Coordinates of C-alpha atoms in Angstrom, one line a residue:
M21 CA 97.5 74.6 101.8
D22 CA 95.4 72.3 99.7
T23 CA 93.4 74.8 97.8
A24 CA 90.9 72.2 96.6
S25 CA 89.8 71.3 100.2
T26 CA 86.8 72.8 101.8
Y27 CA 86.7 75.1 104.8
D28 CA 84.3 76.7 107.1
D29 CA 82.5 79.8 105.8
P30 CA 83.4 82.6 108.2
A31 CA 80.9 85.3 109.1
P32 CA 80.5 87.5 106.0
V33 CA 80.8 91.2 106.0
R34 CA 77.3 91.4 104.6
G35 CA 74.9 88.8 103.2
P36 CA 73.5 85.4 104.2
V37 CA 74.3 83.5 107.3
S38 CA 76.8 80.6 107.2
R39 CA 76.2 77.6 105.0
A40 CA 77.8 74.2 104.3
P41 CA 81.6 74.5 103.7
R42 CA 82.5 75.2 100.1
A43 CA 85.7 74.7 98.1
L44 CA 87.9 77.8 97.4
A45 CA 87.1 77.7 93.7
T46 CA 83.4 77.6 94.4
E47 CA 83.6 80.4 96.9
A48 CA 85.6 82.5 94.5
V49 CA 82.8 82.4 92.0
H50 CA 79.8 82.8 94.4
A51 CA 80.9 84.8 97.4
G52 CA 79.4 88.3 97.4
R53 CA 76.8 87.2 94.9
D54 CA 74.6 85.0 97.0
D55 CA 71.6 87.4 96.8
L56 CA 71.6 88.0 93.1
A57 CA 69.2 85.2 92.0
R58 CA 66.6 86.3 94.6
Q59 CA 66.7 89.7 92.9
G60 CA 66.4 88.3 89.5
L61 CA 70.0 89.2 88.6
H62 CA 72.9 87.2 87.3
A63 CA 75.7 89.7 87.1
P64 CA 76.4 92.0 90.2
P65 CA 75.1 95.5 89.6
I66 CA 77.4 98.6 89.7
D67 CA 76.0 101.3 92.1
L68 CA 77.7 104.5 91.2
S69 CA 75.7 106.7 93.5
T70 CA 77.6 109.1 95.7
T71 CA 74.6 109.9 97.9
Y72 CA 71.3 108.3 98.7
P73 CA 67.9 109.9 99.5
S74 CA 66.4 109.8 103.0
Y75 CA 63.3 111.4 104.4
D76 CA 64.0 110.5 108.0
S77 CA 66.9 112.8 109.2
R78 CA 66.5 111.6 112.8
A79 CA 67.2 108.0 111.8
E80 CA 70.1 109.2 109.7
A81 CA 71.6 111.0 112.7
A82 CA 71.3 107.8 114.8
R83 CA 73.0 105.7 112.1
I84 CA 75.8 108.2 111.8
D85 CA 76.2 108.2 115.6
A86 CA 76.4 104.4 115.6
F87 CA 79.0 104.4 112.9
A88 CA 81.1 107.0 114.8
A89 CA 81.0 104.8 117.9
D90 CA 82.4 101.5 116.5
G91 CA 82.8 101.8 112.7
A92 CA 80.1 99.1 112.0
D93 CA 78.3 99.3 108.7
P94 CA 75.2 101.4 109.0
V95 CA 72.1 99.3 109.2
G96 CA 69.6 99.9 106.4
P97 CA 70.1 101.6 103.0
P98 CA 73.4 103.4 102.1
V99 CA 74.0 106.9 103.4
Y100 CA 76.9 108.4 101.5
G101 CA 79.6 107.0 99.2
R102 CA 82.4 107.7 101.7
L103 CA 80.6 105.6 104.4
G104 CA 80.2 102.6 102.1
N105 CA 79.0 101.4 98.7
P106 CA 77.0 98.2 97.9
T107 CA 79.2 97.2 95.0
V108 CA 82.4 97.6 97.1
A109 CA 80.7 95.7 99.9
R110 CA 80.3 92.6 97.6
F111 CA 84.0 92.6 97.0
E112 CA 84.7 92.9 100.7
T113 CA 82.4 90.0 101.5
A114 CA 84.0 87.8 98.9
L115 CA 87.6 88.6 99.9
A116 CA 86.9 88.0 103.6
R117 CA 85.5 84.6 102.8
L118 CA 88.5 83.7 100.7
E119 CA 90.9 84.8 103.4
G120 CA 88.9 83.2 106.2
T121 CA 88.4 86.4 108.2
G122 CA 85.2 87.9 109.6
S123 CA 85.5 91.1 107.6
A124 CA 87.4 93.0 105.0
V125 CA 87.8 96.7 104.2
A126 CA 88.7 98.0 100.8
F127 CA 90.7 101.1 99.9
A128 CA 91.7 103.1 96.8
S129 CA 95.1 101.3 96.7
G130 CA 97.3 98.9 98.6
M131 CA 99.3 101.8 100.1
A132 CA 96.1 103.5 101.2
A133 CA 95.2 100.2 103.0
L134 CA 98.5 100.1 104.8
T135 CA 98.3 103.8 105.7
A136 CA 94.9 103.2 107.3
V137 CA 96.2 100.3 109.4
L138 CA 99.1 102.5 110.6
L139 CA 96.8 105.4 111.4
A140 CA 94.4 103.2 113.3
R141 CA 97.2 101.9 115.5
A142 CA 98.7 105.4 116.0
A143 CA 95.3 106.7 117.0
T144 CA 95.5 104.5 120.1
G145 CA 99.0 105.8 120.9
L146 CA 100.8 102.8 119.5
R147 CA 103.2 104.4 117.0
H148 CA 106.0 101.8 117.1
V149 CA 106.2 99.2 114.3
V150 CA 108.4 96.2 114.0
A151 CA 109.0 95.1 110.5
V152 CA 111.0 92.4 108.6
R153 CA 112.7 93.2 105.3
P154 CA 112.3 92.9 102.4
L155 CA 108.9 94.5 102.0
Y156 CA 107.4 96.2 98.9
G157 CA 109.6 99.3 98.3
C158 CA 106.9 101.9 99.0
S159 CA 105.8 100.0 102.2
D160 CA 109.4 100.2 103.3
H161 CA 109.6 103.9 102.5
L162 CA 106.4 104.7 104.3
L163 CA 107.7 103.1 107.5
T164 CA 111.3 104.3 107.3
A165 CA 110.4 107.9 106.5
G166 CA 108.0 108.2 109.4
L167 CA 105.5 110.1 107.2
L168 CA 102.6 109.1 109.5
G169 CA 104.5 109.7 112.8
T170 CA 105.4 106.1 113.2
E171 CA 108.8 104.7 114.3
V172 CA 110.0 101.5 112.9
T173 CA 112.5 98.9 114.1
W174 CA 113.8 96.6 111.4
T175 CA 114.7 93.1 112.4
D176 CA 115.0 89.5 111.2
P177 CA 112.3 87.0 112.1
A178 CA 114.3 85.7 115.1
G179 CA 114.5 89.2 116.6
I180 CA 110.8 90.1 116.5
S181 CA 110.0 89.3 120.2
D182 CA 113.1 91.2 121.4
A183 CA 112.1 94.2 119.3
L184 CA 108.7 94.6 120.8
R185 CA 108.1 97.6 123.1
P186 CA 105.1 98.7 125.2
D187 CA 104.2 101.2 122.4
T188 CA 104.5 98.6 119.6
G189 CA 101.2 98.6 117.7
L190 CA 102.0 96.4 114.8
V191 CA 104.4 93.8 113.3
V192 CA 104.6 93.9 109.5
V193 CA 105.9 91.1 107.2
E194 CA 105.5 90.0 103.6
S195 CA 105.8 86.4 102.6
P196 CA 106.7 85.5 99.9
A197 CA 108.5 88.9 100.0
N198 CA 108.8 91.5 97.2
P199 CA 111.0 91.1 95.3
T200 CA 113.3 88.3 96.6
L201 CA 110.4 85.9 97.3
A202 CA 111.9 85.1 100.7
E203 CA 109.5 83.0 102.8
L204 CA 108.7 83.3 106.5
D205 CA 107.2 80.8 108.9
L206 CA 104.1 82.9 109.6
R207 CA 102.9 80.7 112.4
A208 CA 106.2 81.2 114.2
V209 CA 106.2 84.9 113.5
A210 CA 102.6 85.2 114.8
H211 CA 103.7 83.4 118.0
A212 CA 106.7 85.8 118.4
C213 CA 104.3 88.8 118.2
G214 CA 102.4 87.8 121.3
T215 CA 99.5 90.2 121.7
V216 CA 100.7 92.6 119.1
P217 CA 98.7 92.4 115.8
L218 CA 100.6 90.8 112.9
L219 CA 100.0 92.2 109.5
A220 CA 101.0 89.9 106.7
D221 CA 101.1 91.1 103.1
N222 CA 99.6 88.3 101.1
T223 CA 99.7 90.0 97.7
F224 CA 102.1 87.5 96.1
A225 CA 100.6 84.3 97.4
T226 CA 96.9 85.2 97.4
P227 CA 94.4 83.1 99.4
V228 CA 94.8 80.4 96.7
L229 CA 98.3 79.5 98.0
Q230 CA 98.2 80.8 101.6
R231 CA 95.8 82.1 104.2
P232 CA 97.8 84.0 106.8
A233 CA 94.8 84.4 109.2
E234 CA 94.8 80.6 109.7
L235 CA 98.5 80.9 110.7
G236 CA 97.9 83.6 113.3
A237 CA 98.0 86.9 111.4
R238 CA 95.3 89.3 112.5
L239 CA 95.5 91.5 109.4
V240 CA 96.0 90.3 105.8
L241 CA 97.0 93.0 103.3
H242 CA 96.6 92.9 99.6
S243 CA 97.5 95.3 96.8
A244 CA 94.3 94.3 95.0
T245 CA 95.7 95.9 91.9
K246 CA 97.7 92.8 91.4
Y247 CA 96.3 89.2 91.4
L248 CA 92.9 90.0 92.8
G249 CA 92.1 92.2 89.9
G250 CA 94.3 90.2 87.6
H251 CA 94.1 92.2 84.4
G252 CA 96.2 95.3 84.9
D253 CA 93.2 97.6 84.7
V254 CA 92.2 98.5 88.3
L255 CA 93.8 100.0 91.4
G256 CA 92.7 98.9 94.8
G257 CA 93.8 97.7 98.2
V258 CA 92.1 95.6 100.9
V259 CA 92.7 94.5 104.5
A260 CA 91.0 91.2 105.6
C261 CA 90.6 91.1 109.4
D262 CA 88.3 90.6 112.3
E263 CA 85.2 92.9 112.6
E264 CA 86.6 94.8 115.6
F265 CA 89.6 96.0 113.6
A266 CA 87.5 96.5 110.5
G267 CA 85.4 99.0 112.4
Q268 CA 88.6 101.1 113.1
L269 CA 89.6 100.9 109.5
R270 CA 86.2 102.0 108.2
K271 CA 86.4 105.1 110.5
I272 CA 89.8 105.9 109.1
R273 CA 88.6 105.4 105.5
F274 CA 85.6 107.7 106.1
A275 CA 87.8 110.4 107.7
T276 CA 90.5 110.3 105.1
G277 CA 88.4 109.6 102.0
S278 CA 90.6 106.7 100.8
V279 CA 87.6 104.9 99.4
L280 CA 87.6 102.3 96.6
H281 CA 85.6 103.5 93.6
P282 CA 82.5 101.4 92.9
L283 CA 83.7 100.5 89.3
A284 CA 87.0 99.2 90.9
G285 CA 85.0 97.2 93.4
Y286 CA 83.0 95.6 90.5
L287 CA 86.2 94.8 88.6
L288 CA 87.8 93.3 91.7
L289 CA 84.8 91.1 92.4
R290 CA 84.9 89.9 88.9
G291 CA 88.6 89.2 89.2
L292 CA 88.1 87.0 92.2
A293 CA 85.9 84.7 90.2
T294 CA 88.9 83.6 88.1
L295 CA 91.6 84.0 90.8
P296 CA 92.1 80.3 91.5
V297 CA 92.3 79.4 87.8
R298 CA 94.6 82.2 87.0
V299 CA 97.0 81.6 89.9
R300 CA 97.3 77.9 89.3
A301 CA 97.9 78.2 85.6
A302 CA 100.4 81.0 85.9
S303 CA 102.1 79.2 88.8
A304 CA 102.6 76.0 86.6
T305 CA 104.3 78.1 83.9
A306 CA 106.4 80.0 86.5
A307 CA 107.6 76.7 87.9
E308 CA 108.7 75.5 84.5
L309 CA 110.5 78.8 83.7
A310 CA 112.2 78.7 87.1
R311 CA 113.5 75.2 86.3
R312 CA 114.9 76.4 83.0
L313 CA 116.5 79.5 84.5
T314 CA 118.1 77.5 87.2
T315 CA 120.1 75.5 84.7
D316 CA 121.0 78.4 82.4
P317 CA 124.6 79.5 82.5
R318 CA 123.7 83.1 82.0
V319 CA 121.7 83.2 85.3
A320 CA 123.6 83.5 88.5
R321 CA 120.8 82.7 90.9
V322 CA 117.1 81.9 90.8
H323 CA 114.6 82.7 93.6
Y324 CA 111.4 80.7 93.5
P325 CA 109.4 80.0 96.7
R326 CA 108.6 76.6 98.1
L327 CA 105.0 77.7 98.3
G328 CA 105.0 78.1 94.5
G329 CA 103.3 81.0 92.7
A330 CA 103.6 83.0 89.6
M331 CA 106.5 85.2 90.7
I332 CA 110.2 84.5 89.9
A333 CA 113.3 86.6 90.8
F334 CA 116.6 85.9 89.2
E335 CA 120.0 87.4 89.1
V336 CA 121.9 87.7 85.8
Y337 CA 125.6 87.9 85.0
D338 CA 124.9 90.3 82.2
D339 CA 123.7 93.9 82.6
P340 CA 120.1 93.5 83.9
H341 CA 119.1 96.7 82.1
E342 CA 120.1 95.2 78.8
V343 CA 118.0 92.1 79.5
V344 CA 115.0 94.3 80.2
S345 CA 115.6 96.3 77.0
R346 CA 115.6 93.1 74.8
V347 CA 112.3 91.5 75.7
R348 CA 109.6 91.6 73.1
L349 CA 106.7 89.4 74.2
I350 CA 107.2 90.1 77.9
T351 CA 106.3 93.6 78.9
P352 CA 108.9 95.7 80.8
A353 CA 106.7 97.4 83.3
V354 CA 106.1 97.8 87.1
S355 CA 103.3 96.0 88.9
L356 CA 102.5 92.2 88.7
G357 CA 99.7 89.7 88.8
S358 CA 98.3 90.5 85.4
V359 CA 97.3 88.0 82.7
D360 CA 100.4 89.1 80.7
T361 CA 104.0 88.6 81.8
L362 CA 105.9 91.6 83.2
I363 CA 109.5 92.1 84.0
Q364 CA 111.2 94.9 86.0
H365 CA 114.5 95.8 87.7
P366 CA 113.6 96.3 91.4
A367 CA 116.7 98.4 92.3
S368 CA 115.7 100.9 89.6
I369 CA 112.0 101.0 90.1
S370 CA 109.9 99.3 92.8
H371 CA 112.7 99.5 95.4
R372 CA 114.4 102.6 94.3
V373 CA 113.1 104.5 97.3
V374 CA 114.8 102.1 99.7
D375 CA 118.3 103.0 100.8
E376 CA 120.9 101.2 98.7
G377 CA 122.5 99.6 101.8
D378 CA 119.1 98.4 103.1
R379 CA 118.3 97.0 99.7
H380 CA 121.5 95.0 99.5
S381 CA 121.2 93.7 103.1
A382 CA 117.7 92.5 102.3
G383 CA 118.9 90.5 99.3
V384 CA 117.8 93.0 96.6
S385 CA 121.0 93.0 94.5
D386 CA 121.6 95.3 91.6
R387 CA 121.5 92.4 89.2
L388 CA 118.1 91.1 90.4
L389 CA 115.2 91.0 87.9
R390 CA 111.6 90.3 88.9
L391 CA 109.3 88.3 86.6
S392 CA 105.5 88.2 87.0
V393 CA 104.4 85.3 84.9
G394 CA 101.1 85.6 83.1
L395 CA 99.0 83.2 81.1
E396 CA 101.0 82.9 77.9
D397 CA 102.5 79.6 76.7
A398 CA 105.6 78.6 78.6
D399 CA 107.7 77.9 75.4
D400 CA 106.8 81.3 74.0
L401 CA 107.9 83.0 77.2
W402 CA 111.1 81.0 77.3
A403 CA 111.9 81.9 73.7
D404 CA 111.6 85.6 74.7
L405 CA 113.7 85.2 77.8
D406 CA 116.3 83.2 75.9
W407 CA 116.7 86.0 73.4
A408 CA 116.7 88.7 76.1
L409 CA 119.4 86.9 78.2
G410 CA 121.8 87.2 75.2
D411 CA 124.8 85.1 74.4
V412 CA 126.7 83.1 77.0

């Protein structure tokens, strides 16, 4: 998508009514902060309260009953930290606007967010999930192990419609996928889902490069730990969706306690302000590194999505463990989306919990390395990679 273009401002989770369309970069800076000037504030405040005083217990009871009915945010002042938090609400408002959805619900981690979606569907008796590999390794494991009482059918994109059953509650995809960066035609996938909700993990692309809700996905999942936070110092997850589904997710979050801490909400809101700048800068460097890797005789294959982005996967002829051990500027660590560049060996770490045969069939070879490109100079990063790749 053209990230510089304007788009309609969807109904926010909380805050002012709709306004004239604003560019993504502008929305990233201002969404969730629209009320600050009226309060005489510039930076969003951090509300660390776990509970809030109320002298009208009858009104509190009515608000709790209303929340239990549909999961809508309680009208009026906050009640309890597990029901919602004003700082976290600002992040939810901003992310919903960036993804073009009516609402968003934040959680303690990306896996907590996915768990809430699965529990919400299972609560309606729809325990069957259709999924396309590859997915993030822990997402794959959660589905395959049936830890939440779900049953999964793995298929390729062409087989989605045939895999649907009367008890199918969800279709799960990730594009670009972790770690191979395989891309799906999300519009075609959404069409194949029919009336079954499509959940698209948009962690790698972010709304800067792709907005799955515009392509037919009902649910957009982020490990907010990654690009949304962007500095490797906060854990979080979020699901952008319509308000009806958001209500279901809020009830699950309240019952399970998988809430996002207010300080994490503050850091994530701050991260969104620089998200477009960070993603575009890191993507430009990644494209240059992918170009150099593609012509390097020490590299067997390079995976870089047509969509672009700051992630690269490449397969080496040498022992990948030796490559990881030789980096000096690049950090050998799990996770991604930080301002510094990270490298890891998926078969050993992020996708270790996936059965070896399933890993290989999904294109996750034992010689594959995943590089999350940060904001360093391209030549400095290349010098480190050149050294780490060793002699021809």
